[in-house]
């Protein structure tokens, strides 16, 4: 039997509207805003990019990261973009900039940042300055962060719909050779963030 939606949030709109009332993801949250929503999000069986965005809105970064790891090569530009947003929220700004750069010419990115990559990279720089130096307008940056996520959700909803997706395997992509090699190097020692 298929996973049934949470009776409190039986539709995309019910859950999305609730998530929009939670604190806006901008800086590392430490933990998800509402751990009970993790299963509510999964129970809708949405397209994986929408599920990732919902986990991000709940500040459930581990759940979001688990899913985007299956969408980190073209043609999954929306998953790649969400991966960049996730790293921005985690304060991994260099990684965020790299993901944004990788998708800067994609439809989802230009929909979200119609002014181009410069505006997006400036936004990351301002968030980084707030995190590292305590300088900046946090409220304004939270609004920009929420707007960015909402634009990605809007684009994904137009592309994939907001109904149940019983088989999401079509959304997963195999990593291209460059990403596969980078991941292998990161795990095996020498090139990654950690040496083993």
Short mmCIF file of N, CA, C and O in Angstrom, two decimals, residues 17-113:
data_model
loop_
_atom_site.label_atom_id
_atom_site.label_comp_id
_atom_site.label_asym_id
_atom_site.label_seq_id
_atom_site.Cartn_x
_atom_site.Cartn_y
_atom_site.Cartn_z
N UNK A 17 1.65 26.00 2.17
CA UNK A 17 1.20 27.18 2.90
C UNK A 17 1.65 27.14 4.36
O UNK A 17 2.01 28.17 4.94
N UNK A 18 1.64 25.95 4.97
CA UNK A 18 2.12 25.83 6.35
C UNK A 18 3.63 26.08 6.41
O UNK A 18 4.11 26.81 7.30
N UNK A 19 4.39 25.50 5.50
CA UNK A 19 5.84 25.68 5.50
C UNK A 19 6.23 27.15 5.35
O UNK A 19 7.23 27.59 5.91
N UNK A 20 5.44 27.90 4.61
CA UNK A 20 5.73 29.32 4.41
C UNK A 20 5.53 30.14 5.68
O UNK A 20 5.97 31.29 5.74
N UNK A 21 4.90 29.56 6.71
CA UNK A 21 4.74 30.27 7.99
C UNK A 21 5.92 30.03 8.94
O UNK A 21 6.02 30.69 9.96
N UNK A 22 6.81 29.09 8.59
CA UNK A 22 7.95 28.76 9.44
C UNK A 22 9.08 29.77 9.25
O UNK A 22 9.10 30.49 8.26
N UNK A 23 10.04 29.79 10.17
CA UNK A 23 11.19 30.68 9.99
C UNK A 23 11.89 30.40 8.66
O UNK A 23 12.08 29.25 8.26
N UNK A 24 12.27 31.46 7.97
CA UNK A 24 12.88 31.36 6.65
C UNK A 24 14.29 30.78 6.73
O UNK A 24 15.10 31.25 7.52
N UNK A 25 14.61 29.79 5.89
CA UNK A 25 15.97 29.26 5.86
C UNK A 25 16.95 30.31 5.29
O UNK A 25 16.76 30.78 4.18
N UNK A 26 17.93 30.68 6.08
CA UNK A 26 18.94 31.62 5.63
C UNK A 26 20.33 31.19 6.11
O UNK A 26 21.26 31.12 5.33
N UNK A 27 20.43 30.90 7.40
CA UNK A 27 21.69 30.50 8.01
C UNK A 27 21.52 29.10 8.60
O UNK A 27 20.40 28.64 8.79
N UNK A 28 22.62 28.41 8.91
CA UNK A 28 22.50 27.04 9.42
C UNK A 28 21.57 26.98 10.64
O UNK A 28 21.79 27.68 11.63
N UNK A 29 20.54 26.16 10.57
CA UNK A 29 19.55 26.12 11.63
C UNK A 29 19.94 25.25 12.83
O UNK A 29 19.39 25.40 13.90
N UNK A 30 20.86 24.33 12.66
CA UNK A 30 21.20 23.42 13.74
C UNK A 30 20.31 22.19 13.75
O UNK A 30 20.77 21.08 13.98
N UNK A 31 19.04 22.37 13.49
CA UNK A 31 18.10 21.24 13.41
C UNK A 31 16.88 21.69 12.61
O UNK A 31 16.68 22.88 12.38
N UNK A 32 16.08 20.72 12.20
CA UNK A 32 14.89 21.08 11.43
C UNK A 32 13.92 21.85 12.31
O UNK A 32 13.88 21.68 13.53
N UNK A 33 13.15 22.71 11.68
CA UNK A 33 12.19 23.52 12.41
C UNK A 33 11.13 22.65 13.06
O UNK A 33 10.82 22.83 14.23
N UNK A 34 10.61 21.71 12.32
CA UNK A 34 9.56 20.82 12.84
C UNK A 34 9.85 19.39 12.38
O UNK A 34 9.43 19.00 11.28
N UNK A 35 10.56 18.60 13.19
CA UNK A 35 10.91 17.23 12.78
C UNK A 35 9.71 16.39 12.36
O UNK A 35 9.84 15.53 11.48
N UNK A 36 8.55 16.64 12.92
CA UNK A 36 7.37 15.84 12.55
C UNK A 36 6.94 16.08 11.11
O UNK A 36 6.23 15.26 10.53
N UNK A 37 7.38 17.20 10.51
CA UNK A 37 6.99 17.47 9.13
C UNK A 37 7.78 16.64 8.11
O UNK A 37 7.36 16.53 6.96
N UNK A 38 8.89 16.04 8.52
CA UNK A 38 9.68 15.23 7.59
C UNK A 38 8.82 14.14 6.97
O UNK A 38 8.80 13.97 5.75
N UNK A 39 8.08 13.42 7.79
CA UNK A 39 7.23 12.35 7.24
C UNK A 39 6.03 12.93 6.50
O UNK A 39 5.57 12.34 5.52
N UNK A 40 5.53 14.09 6.92
CA UNK A 40 4.42 14.72 6.20
C UNK A 40 4.84 15.08 4.79
O UNK A 40 4.09 14.91 3.83
N UNK A 41 6.07 15.60 4.66
CA UNK A 41 6.59 15.97 3.34
C UNK A 41 6.75 14.73 2.47
O UNK A 41 6.30 14.69 1.33
N UNK A 42 7.37 13.70 3.02
CA UNK A 42 7.60 12.47 2.26
C UNK A 42 6.28 11.81 1.87
O UNK A 42 6.17 11.23 0.78
N UNK A 43 5.28 11.90 2.72
CA UNK A 43 4.02 11.20 2.46
C UNK A 43 3.27 11.74 1.25
O UNK A 43 2.41 11.06 0.70
N UNK A 44 3.57 12.95 0.80
CA UNK A 44 2.90 13.49 -0.38
C UNK A 44 3.43 12.89 -1.67
O UNK A 44 2.81 13.00 -2.72
N UNK A 45 4.61 12.25 -1.62
CA UNK A 45 5.22 11.62 -2.80
C UNK A 45 5.28 12.58 -3.99
O UNK A 45 4.92 12.23 -5.11
N UNK A 46 5.76 13.78 -3.73
CA UNK A 46 5.89 14.79 -4.78
C UNK A 46 7.11 14.49 -5.65
O UNK A 46 7.93 13.65 -5.31
N UNK A 47 7.23 15.22 -6.75
CA UNK A 47 8.45 15.15 -7.53
C UNK A 47 9.60 15.44 -6.57
O UNK A 47 9.49 16.32 -5.71
N UNK A 48 10.72 14.73 -6.67
CA UNK A 48 11.80 14.91 -5.70
C UNK A 48 12.30 16.35 -5.54
O UNK A 48 12.71 16.74 -4.44
N UNK A 49 12.27 17.15 -6.59
CA UNK A 49 12.73 18.53 -6.42
C UNK A 49 11.80 19.32 -5.50
O UNK A 49 12.26 20.13 -4.70
N UNK A 50 10.51 19.06 -5.60
CA UNK A 50 9.57 19.73 -4.70
C UNK A 50 9.75 19.21 -3.27
O UNK A 50 9.68 19.99 -2.31
N UNK A 51 10.01 17.93 -3.14
CA UNK A 51 10.26 17.38 -1.80
C UNK A 51 11.51 18.01 -1.19
O UNK A 51 11.52 18.38 -0.02
N UNK A 52 12.56 18.16 -1.99
CA UNK A 52 13.78 18.82 -1.50
C UNK A 52 13.47 20.24 -1.04
O UNK A 52 13.86 20.66 0.05
N UNK A 53 12.75 21.00 -1.87
CA UNK A 53 12.42 22.38 -1.52
C UNK A 53 11.61 22.43 -0.23
O UNK A 53 11.85 23.31 0.63
N UNK A 54 10.68 21.50 -0.04
CA UNK A 54 9.89 21.47 1.18
C UNK A 54 10.77 21.16 2.39
O UNK A 54 10.63 21.77 3.45
N UNK A 55 11.71 20.21 2.25
CA UNK A 55 12.62 19.93 3.36
C UNK A 55 13.47 21.15 3.67
O UNK A 55 13.72 21.46 4.84
N UNK A 56 13.90 21.88 2.64
CA UNK A 56 14.68 23.10 2.88
C UNK A 56 13.83 24.12 3.63
O UNK A 56 14.30 24.74 4.59
N UNK A 57 12.58 24.29 3.23
CA UNK A 57 11.70 25.24 3.93
C UNK A 57 11.49 24.84 5.39
O UNK A 57 11.23 25.70 6.24
N UNK A 58 11.62 23.56 5.69
CA UNK A 58 11.51 23.07 7.08
C UNK A 58 12.87 23.05 7.77
O UNK A 58 12.99 22.57 8.89
N UNK A 59 13.90 23.55 7.10
CA UNK A 59 15.26 23.52 7.63
C UNK A 59 15.73 22.10 7.93
O UNK A 59 16.59 21.89 8.79
N UNK A 60 15.20 21.13 7.24
CA UNK A 60 15.63 19.73 7.38
C UNK A 60 16.68 19.48 6.30
O UNK A 60 16.41 18.87 5.26
N UNK A 61 17.87 19.97 6.56
CA UNK A 61 18.93 19.92 5.56
C UNK A 61 19.43 18.51 5.28
O UNK A 61 19.72 18.18 4.13
N UNK A 62 19.51 17.61 6.28
CA UNK A 62 19.93 16.24 5.96
C UNK A 62 18.98 15.53 4.98
O UNK A 62 19.44 14.86 4.05
N UNK A 63 17.69 15.69 5.17
CA UNK A 63 16.73 15.05 4.24
C UNK A 63 16.85 15.65 2.85
O UNK A 63 16.81 14.93 1.85
N UNK A 64 17.00 16.97 2.78
CA UNK A 64 17.15 17.63 1.47
C UNK A 64 18.43 17.16 0.79
O UNK A 64 18.44 16.85 -0.40
N UNK A 65 19.51 17.07 1.56
CA UNK A 65 20.79 16.67 0.99
C UNK A 65 20.75 15.23 0.48
O UNK A 65 21.32 14.92 -0.58
N UNK A 66 20.08 14.36 1.21
CA UNK A 66 19.96 12.97 0.77
C UNK A 66 19.34 12.90 -0.63
O UNK A 66 19.81 12.17 -1.50
N UNK A 67 18.31 13.68 -0.86
CA UNK A 67 17.62 13.65 -2.15
C UNK A 67 18.41 14.32 -3.27
O UNK A 67 18.47 13.80 -4.38
N UNK A 68 19.03 15.48 -3.00
CA UNK A 68 19.72 16.17 -4.09
C UNK A 68 20.95 15.42 -4.57
O UNK A 68 21.40 15.63 -5.69
N UNK A 69 21.47 14.54 -3.76
CA UNK A 69 22.63 13.75 -4.19
C UNK A 69 22.29 12.85 -5.37
O UNK A 69 23.18 12.36 -6.05
N UNK A 70 21.01 12.64 -5.60
CA UNK A 70 20.57 11.84 -6.75
C UNK A 70 20.26 12.71 -7.97
O UNK A 70 19.80 12.20 -8.98
N UNK A 71 20.47 14.01 -7.83
CA UNK A 71 20.15 14.94 -8.92
C UNK A 71 21.26 15.97 -9.06
O UNK A 71 21.02 17.16 -9.06
N UNK A 72 22.49 15.53 -9.21
CA UNK A 72 23.58 16.50 -9.25
C UNK A 72 24.33 16.54 -10.57
O UNK A 72 25.49 16.92 -10.62
N UNK A 73 23.64 16.16 -11.65
CA UNK A 73 24.20 16.26 -12.99
C UNK A 73 23.08 16.66 -13.94
O UNK A 73 21.91 16.41 -13.67
N UNK A 74 23.45 17.28 -15.07
CA UNK A 74 22.43 17.56 -16.08
C UNK A 74 21.77 16.25 -16.52
O UNK A 74 22.44 15.22 -16.50
N UNK A 75 20.50 16.25 -16.83
CA UNK A 75 19.62 17.41 -17.04
C UNK A 75 18.87 17.85 -15.78
O UNK A 75 17.94 18.63 -15.90
N UNK A 76 19.25 17.41 -14.61
CA UNK A 76 18.54 17.74 -13.37
C UNK A 76 18.98 19.09 -12.81
O UNK A 76 19.39 19.20 -11.66
N UNK A 77 18.88 20.13 -13.64
CA UNK A 77 19.36 21.45 -13.23
C UNK A 77 18.63 21.97 -11.99
O UNK A 77 19.24 22.63 -11.15
N UNK A 78 17.35 21.66 -11.87
CA UNK A 78 16.60 22.14 -10.71
C UNK A 78 17.14 21.49 -9.43
O UNK A 78 17.25 22.14 -8.40
N UNK A 79 17.49 20.21 -9.48
CA UNK A 79 18.09 19.55 -8.33
C UNK A 79 19.47 20.12 -8.02
O UNK A 79 19.84 20.30 -6.86
N UNK A 80 20.22 20.41 -9.07
CA UNK A 80 21.55 21.00 -8.89
C UNK A 80 21.43 22.39 -8.25
O UNK A 80 22.22 22.76 -7.38
N UNK A 81 20.44 23.16 -8.70
CA UNK A 81 20.23 24.50 -8.14
C UNK A 81 19.85 24.40 -6.66
O UNK A 81 20.37 25.12 -5.81
N UNK A 82 18.93 23.49 -6.35
CA UNK A 82 18.55 23.29 -4.95
C UNK A 82 19.74 22.86 -4.11
O UNK A 82 19.86 23.23 -2.94
N UNK A 83 20.66 22.10 -4.71
CA UNK A 83 21.87 21.70 -4.01
C UNK A 83 22.68 22.95 -3.65
O UNK A 83 23.22 23.07 -2.54
N UNK A 84 22.76 23.90 -4.56
CA UNK A 84 23.45 25.16 -4.28
C UNK A 84 22.77 25.96 -3.18
O UNK A 84 23.43 26.51 -2.29
N UNK A 85 21.44 26.03 -3.22
CA UNK A 85 20.69 26.73 -2.17
C UNK A 85 20.95 26.07 -0.82
O UNK A 85 21.16 26.75 0.19
N UNK A 86 20.94 24.77 -0.81
CA UNK A 86 21.20 24.01 0.42
C UNK A 86 22.58 24.37 0.99
O UNK A 86 22.72 24.65 2.18
N UNK A 87 23.59 24.40 0.13
CA UNK A 87 24.93 24.76 0.61
C UNK A 87 25.00 26.21 1.07
O UNK A 87 25.73 26.52 2.03
N UNK A 88 24.24 27.09 0.43
CA UNK A 88 24.20 28.48 0.89
C UNK A 88 23.67 28.54 2.32
O UNK A 88 24.22 29.22 3.18
N UNK A 89 22.60 27.81 2.60
CA UNK A 89 22.01 27.80 3.93
C UNK A 89 22.96 27.16 4.94
O UNK A 89 23.04 27.59 6.09
N UNK A 90 23.72 26.17 4.51
CA UNK A 90 24.68 25.50 5.39
C UNK A 90 25.93 26.36 5.65
O UNK A 90 26.80 25.97 6.41
N UNK A 91 26.02 27.50 5.00
CA UNK A 91 27.18 28.40 5.08
C UNK A 91 28.40 27.85 4.36
O UNK A 91 29.53 28.22 4.65
N UNK A 92 28.18 26.98 3.41
CA UNK A 92 29.25 26.45 2.56
C UNK A 92 29.22 27.28 1.26
O UNK A 92 28.77 26.83 0.22
N UNK A 93 29.68 28.53 1.37
CA UNK A 93 29.48 29.51 0.32
C UNK A 93 30.24 29.20 -0.96
O UNK A 93 29.72 29.44 -2.05
N UNK A 94 31.45 28.69 -0.86
CA UNK A 94 32.20 28.35 -2.07
C UNK A 94 31.49 27.25 -2.85
O UNK A 94 31.39 27.32 -4.08
N UNK A 95 30.99 26.26 -2.14
CA UNK A 95 30.26 25.18 -2.80
C UNK A 95 28.96 25.71 -3.41
O UNK A 95 28.58 25.35 -4.52
N UNK A 96 28.29 26.59 -2.68
CA UNK A 96 27.05 27.20 -3.21
C UNK A 96 27.34 27.95 -4.50
O UNK A 96 26.63 27.80 -5.50
N UNK A 97 28.41 28.76 -4.50
CA UNK A 97 28.76 29.51 -5.71
C UNK A 97 29.05 28.56 -6.88
O UNK A 97 28.67 28.84 -8.02
N UNK A 98 29.71 27.45 -6.60
CA UNK A 98 30.02 26.49 -7.66
C UNK A 98 28.75 25.91 -8.25
O UNK A 98 28.61 25.80 -9.48
N UNK A 99 27.79 25.53 -7.40
CA UNK A 99 26.53 24.98 -7.91
C UNK A 99 25.76 26.04 -8.70
O UNK A 99 25.19 25.75 -9.75
N UNK A 100 25.69 27.27 -8.18
CA UNK A 100 25.00 28.34 -8.89
C UNK A 100 25.64 28.55 -10.26
O UNK A 100 24.95 28.74 -11.26
N UNK A 101 26.97 28.54 -10.30
CA UNK A 101 27.68 28.72 -11.57
C UNK A 101 27.33 27.59 -12.55
O UNK A 101 27.12 27.84 -13.74
N UNK A 102 27.25 26.36 -12.05
CA UNK A 102 26.95 25.21 -12.90
C UNK A 102 25.57 25.30 -13.55
O UNK A 102 25.34 24.70 -14.59
N UNK A 103 24.64 25.99 -12.91
CA UNK A 103 23.26 26.03 -13.43
C UNK A 103 22.86 27.41 -13.93
O UNK A 103 21.70 27.62 -14.29
N UNK A 104 23.80 28.34 -13.98
CA UNK A 104 23.45 29.74 -14.24
C UNK A 104 22.78 30.00 -15.59
O UNK A 104 22.13 31.03 -15.76
N UNK A 105 22.90 29.09 -16.53
CA UNK A 105 22.25 29.28 -17.82
C UNK A 105 21.00 28.41 -17.98
O UNK A 105 20.39 28.40 -19.05
N UNK A 106 20.61 27.72 -16.93
CA UNK A 106 19.44 26.84 -17.00
C UNK A 106 18.15 27.65 -16.88
O UNK A 106 18.14 28.77 -16.37
N UNK A 107 17.06 27.05 -17.33
CA UNK A 107 15.76 27.72 -17.27
C UNK A 107 15.34 28.02 -15.83
O UNK A 107 14.80 29.09 -15.55
N UNK A 108 15.56 27.07 -14.93
CA UNK A 108 15.13 27.28 -13.54
C UNK A 108 15.91 28.43 -12.91
O UNK A 108 15.35 29.23 -12.16
N UNK A 109 17.18 28.56 -13.23
CA UNK A 109 17.99 29.64 -12.66
C UNK A 109 17.56 30.99 -13.22
O UNK A 109 17.39 31.95 -12.48
N UNK A 110 17.38 31.07 -14.54
CA UNK A 110 17.01 32.36 -15.14
C UNK A 110 15.59 32.76 -14.74
O UNK A 110 15.29 33.95 -14.65
N UNK A 111 14.72 31.79 -14.45
CA UNK A 111 13.40 32.09 -13.92
C UNK A 111 13.52 32.71 -12.52
O UNK A 111 12.82 33.66 -12.19
N UNK A 112 14.42 32.15 -11.73
CA UNK A 112 14.58 32.58 -10.35
C UNK A 112 15.39 33.87 -10.24
O UNK A 112 15.08 34.74 -9.42
N UNK A 113 16.42 33.99 -11.04
CA UNK A 113 17.31 35.15 -11.04
C UNK A 113 17.31 35.77 -12.45
O UNK A 113 18.28 35.63 -13.18
#
